[in-house]
mmCIF file of C-alpha atoms in Angstrom:
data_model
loop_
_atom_site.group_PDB
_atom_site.id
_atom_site.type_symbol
_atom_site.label_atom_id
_atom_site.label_comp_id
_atom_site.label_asym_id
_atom_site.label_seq_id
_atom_site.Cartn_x
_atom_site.Cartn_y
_atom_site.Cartn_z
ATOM 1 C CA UNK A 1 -172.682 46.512 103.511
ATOM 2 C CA UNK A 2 -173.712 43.239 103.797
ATOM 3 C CA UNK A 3 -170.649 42.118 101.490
ATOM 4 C CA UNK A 4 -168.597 43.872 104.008
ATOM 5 C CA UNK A 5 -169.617 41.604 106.925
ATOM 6 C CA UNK A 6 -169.220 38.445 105.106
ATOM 7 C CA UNK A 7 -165.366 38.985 104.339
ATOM 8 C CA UNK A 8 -164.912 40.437 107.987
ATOM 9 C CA UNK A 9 -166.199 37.439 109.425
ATOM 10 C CA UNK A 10 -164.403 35.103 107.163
ATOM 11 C CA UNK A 11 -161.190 37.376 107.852
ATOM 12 C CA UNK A 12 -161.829 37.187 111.422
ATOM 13 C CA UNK A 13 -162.454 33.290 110.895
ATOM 14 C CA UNK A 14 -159.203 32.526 108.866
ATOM 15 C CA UNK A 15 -157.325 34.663 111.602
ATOM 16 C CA UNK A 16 -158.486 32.436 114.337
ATOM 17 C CA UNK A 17 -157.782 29.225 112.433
ATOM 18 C CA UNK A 18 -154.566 30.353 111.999
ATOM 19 C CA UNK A 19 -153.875 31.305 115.931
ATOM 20 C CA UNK A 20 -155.070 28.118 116.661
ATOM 21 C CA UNK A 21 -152.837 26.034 114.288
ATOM 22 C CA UNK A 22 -149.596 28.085 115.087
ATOM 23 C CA UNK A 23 -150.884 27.074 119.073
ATOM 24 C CA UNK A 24 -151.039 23.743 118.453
ATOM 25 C CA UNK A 25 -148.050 23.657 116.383
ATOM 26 C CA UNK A 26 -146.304 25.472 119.208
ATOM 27 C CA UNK A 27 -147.565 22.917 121.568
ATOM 28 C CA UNK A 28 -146.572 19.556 119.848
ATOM 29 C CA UNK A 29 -143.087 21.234 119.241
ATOM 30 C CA UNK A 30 -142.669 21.981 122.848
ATOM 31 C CA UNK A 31 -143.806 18.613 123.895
ATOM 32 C CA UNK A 32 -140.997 16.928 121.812
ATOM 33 C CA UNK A 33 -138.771 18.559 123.041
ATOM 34 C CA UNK A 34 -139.440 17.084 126.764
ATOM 35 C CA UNK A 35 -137.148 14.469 127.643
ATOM 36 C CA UNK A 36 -137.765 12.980 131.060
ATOM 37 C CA UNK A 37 -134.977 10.756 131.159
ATOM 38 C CA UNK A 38 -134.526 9.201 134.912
ATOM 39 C CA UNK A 39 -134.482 5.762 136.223
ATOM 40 C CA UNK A 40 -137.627 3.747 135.796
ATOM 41 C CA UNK A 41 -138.840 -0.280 135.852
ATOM 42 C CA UNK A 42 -139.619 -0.219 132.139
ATOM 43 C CA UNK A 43 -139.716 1.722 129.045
ATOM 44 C CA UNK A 44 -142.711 1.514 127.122
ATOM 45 C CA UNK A 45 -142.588 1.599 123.429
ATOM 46 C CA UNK A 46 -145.924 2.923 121.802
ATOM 47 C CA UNK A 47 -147.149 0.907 118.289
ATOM 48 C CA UNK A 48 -147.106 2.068 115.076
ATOM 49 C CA UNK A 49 -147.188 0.653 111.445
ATOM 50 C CA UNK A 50 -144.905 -2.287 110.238
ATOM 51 C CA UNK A 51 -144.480 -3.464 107.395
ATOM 52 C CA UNK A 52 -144.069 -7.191 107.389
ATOM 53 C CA UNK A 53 -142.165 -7.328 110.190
ATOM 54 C CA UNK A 54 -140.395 -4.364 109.821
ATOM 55 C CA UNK A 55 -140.981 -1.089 111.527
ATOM 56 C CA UNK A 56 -142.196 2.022 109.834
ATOM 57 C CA UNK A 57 -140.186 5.248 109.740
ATOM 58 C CA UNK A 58 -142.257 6.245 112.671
ATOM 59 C CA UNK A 59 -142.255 2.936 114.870
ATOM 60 C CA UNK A 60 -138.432 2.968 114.156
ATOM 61 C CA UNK A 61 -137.959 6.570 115.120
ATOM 62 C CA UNK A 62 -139.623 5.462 118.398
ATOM 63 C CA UNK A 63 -137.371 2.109 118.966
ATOM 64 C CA UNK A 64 -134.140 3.742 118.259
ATOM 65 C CA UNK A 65 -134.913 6.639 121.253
ATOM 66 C CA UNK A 66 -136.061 3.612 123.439
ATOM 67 C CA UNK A 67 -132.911 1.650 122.565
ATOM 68 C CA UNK A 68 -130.763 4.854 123.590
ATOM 69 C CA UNK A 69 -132.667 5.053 126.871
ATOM 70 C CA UNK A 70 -132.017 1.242 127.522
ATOM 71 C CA UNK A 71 -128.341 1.850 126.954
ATOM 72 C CA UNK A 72 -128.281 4.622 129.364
ATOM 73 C CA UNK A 73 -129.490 1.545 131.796
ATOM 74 C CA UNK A 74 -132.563 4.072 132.812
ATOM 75 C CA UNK A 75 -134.687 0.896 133.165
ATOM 76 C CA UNK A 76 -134.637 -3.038 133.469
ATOM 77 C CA UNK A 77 -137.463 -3.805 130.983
ATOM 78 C CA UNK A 78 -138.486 -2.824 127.667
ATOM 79 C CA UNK A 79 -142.549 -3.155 126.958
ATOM 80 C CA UNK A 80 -143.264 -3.674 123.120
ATOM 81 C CA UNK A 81 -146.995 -2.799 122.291
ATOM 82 C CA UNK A 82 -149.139 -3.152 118.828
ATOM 83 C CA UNK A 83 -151.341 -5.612 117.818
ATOM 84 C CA UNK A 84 -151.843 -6.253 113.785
ATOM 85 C CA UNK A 85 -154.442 -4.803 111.167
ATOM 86 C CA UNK A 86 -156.304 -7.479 108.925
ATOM 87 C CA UNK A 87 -154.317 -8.540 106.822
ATOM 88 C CA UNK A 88 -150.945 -8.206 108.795
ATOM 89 C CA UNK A 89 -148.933 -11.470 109.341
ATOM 90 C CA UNK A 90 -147.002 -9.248 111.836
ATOM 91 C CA UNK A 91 -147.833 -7.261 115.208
ATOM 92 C CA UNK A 92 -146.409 -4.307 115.890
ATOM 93 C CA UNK A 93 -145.332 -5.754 118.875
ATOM 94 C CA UNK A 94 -143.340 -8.723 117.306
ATOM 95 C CA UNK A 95 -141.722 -6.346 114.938
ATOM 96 C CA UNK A 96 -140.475 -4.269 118.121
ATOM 97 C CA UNK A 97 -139.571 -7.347 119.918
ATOM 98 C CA UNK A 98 -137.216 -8.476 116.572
ATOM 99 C CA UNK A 99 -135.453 -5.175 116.504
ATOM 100 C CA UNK A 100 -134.785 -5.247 120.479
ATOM 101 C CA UNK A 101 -133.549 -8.599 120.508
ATOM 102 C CA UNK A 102 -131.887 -8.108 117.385
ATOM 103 C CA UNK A 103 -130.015 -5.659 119.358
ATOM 104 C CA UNK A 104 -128.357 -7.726 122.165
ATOM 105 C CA UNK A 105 -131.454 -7.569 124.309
ATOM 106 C CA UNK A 106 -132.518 -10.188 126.663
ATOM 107 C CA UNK A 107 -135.794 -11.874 124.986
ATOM 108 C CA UNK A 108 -136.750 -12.802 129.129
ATOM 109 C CA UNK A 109 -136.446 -8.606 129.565
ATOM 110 C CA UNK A 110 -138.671 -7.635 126.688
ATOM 111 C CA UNK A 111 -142.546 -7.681 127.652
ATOM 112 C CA UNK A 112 -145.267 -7.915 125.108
ATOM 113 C CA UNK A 113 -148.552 -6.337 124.199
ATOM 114 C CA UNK A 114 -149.948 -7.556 121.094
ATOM 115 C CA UNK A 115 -153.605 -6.922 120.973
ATOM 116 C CA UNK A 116 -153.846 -3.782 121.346
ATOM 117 C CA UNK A 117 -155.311 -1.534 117.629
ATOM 118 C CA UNK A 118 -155.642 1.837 119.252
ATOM 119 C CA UNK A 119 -153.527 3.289 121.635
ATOM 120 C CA UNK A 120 -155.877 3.302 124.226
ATOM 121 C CA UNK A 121 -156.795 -0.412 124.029
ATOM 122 C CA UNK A 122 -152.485 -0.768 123.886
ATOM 123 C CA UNK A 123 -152.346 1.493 127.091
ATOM 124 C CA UNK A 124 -154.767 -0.433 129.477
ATOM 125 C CA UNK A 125 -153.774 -4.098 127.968
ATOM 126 C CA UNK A 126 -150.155 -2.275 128.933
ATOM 127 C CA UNK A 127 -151.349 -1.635 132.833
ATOM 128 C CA UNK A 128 -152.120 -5.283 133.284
ATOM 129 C CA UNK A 129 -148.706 -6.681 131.611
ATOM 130 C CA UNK A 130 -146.727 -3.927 134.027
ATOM 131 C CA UNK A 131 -149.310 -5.098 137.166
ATOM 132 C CA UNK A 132 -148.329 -8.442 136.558
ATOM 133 C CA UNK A 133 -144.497 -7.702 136.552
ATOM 134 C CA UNK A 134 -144.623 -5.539 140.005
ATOM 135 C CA UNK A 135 -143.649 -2.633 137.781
ATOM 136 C CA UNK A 136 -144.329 0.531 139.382
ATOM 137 C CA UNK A 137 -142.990 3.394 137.039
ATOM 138 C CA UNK A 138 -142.564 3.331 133.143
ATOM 139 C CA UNK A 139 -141.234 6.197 130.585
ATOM 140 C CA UNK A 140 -143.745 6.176 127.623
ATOM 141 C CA UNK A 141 -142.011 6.681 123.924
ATOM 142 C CA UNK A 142 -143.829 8.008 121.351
ATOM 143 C CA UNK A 143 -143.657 10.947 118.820
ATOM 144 C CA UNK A 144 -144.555 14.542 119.383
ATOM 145 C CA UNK A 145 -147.367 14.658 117.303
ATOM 146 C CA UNK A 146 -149.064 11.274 119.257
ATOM 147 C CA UNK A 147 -147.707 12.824 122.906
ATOM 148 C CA UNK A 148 -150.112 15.094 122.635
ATOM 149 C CA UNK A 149 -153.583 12.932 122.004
#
């Protein structure tokens, strides 16, 4: 008897797990699918690993949709953010900047965050850098799976 409520719970337990992963799965897929492409003052690239100097998968995957939205003319600057891990001779930031201007941007049109290590700490160094420009209205790029946090 007592057997028997032990594998019910864990049943019941596993099956909730589950409903909750397949939620959350559902929800990060629906959220990448969002695409709120309209006019804006800048588009703001969220950080992720480089290596070097040179993006990771990830922090490429994010450049390349920002680059499309820049050709699209959706917004007059481009806001690079990431600051560096110990050990990094690289920002995050710098590596963005590099693959922008290696890409016929204006150096003058790309704005930098660099300190931030969390995006949090990138986010509200990024309100100040905006504040500063008169910027009023950004499109944030990330990844699905960061969209959501």
């Amino acid at each position: 008897m007592k057997l028997r409520r032990v594998i019910q719970s864990l049943g019941t337990s596993i099956a909730l797990g589950l409903v909750y992963f397949l939620v959350s799965l559902f929800q990060v897929w629906n959220t990448g699918r969002s695409d709120d492409r309209q006019p804006v003052d800048a588009i703001v690239v969220l950080g992720a690993a480089q290596y070097d100097g040179r993006p990771s998968p990830q922090l490429q995957a994010r450049l390349d949709h920002a680059l499309k939205l820049w050709n699209l003319n959706l917004a007059s600057y481009i806001v690079v953010t990431g600051g560096k891990q110990v050990g990094d001779r690289f920002t995050e930031a710098a590596a963005a900047r590099k693959f922008f201007e290696s890409k016929g941007v204006a150096s003058e049109l790309i704005l930098e965050e660099n300190t931030g290590t969390t995006t949090y700490a990138s986010l509200l160094a990024v309100s100040q850098v905006v504040s500063d420009q008169k910027i009023t209205s950004v499109v944030i790029v990330s990844d699905p799976f960061h969209q959501l946090r």
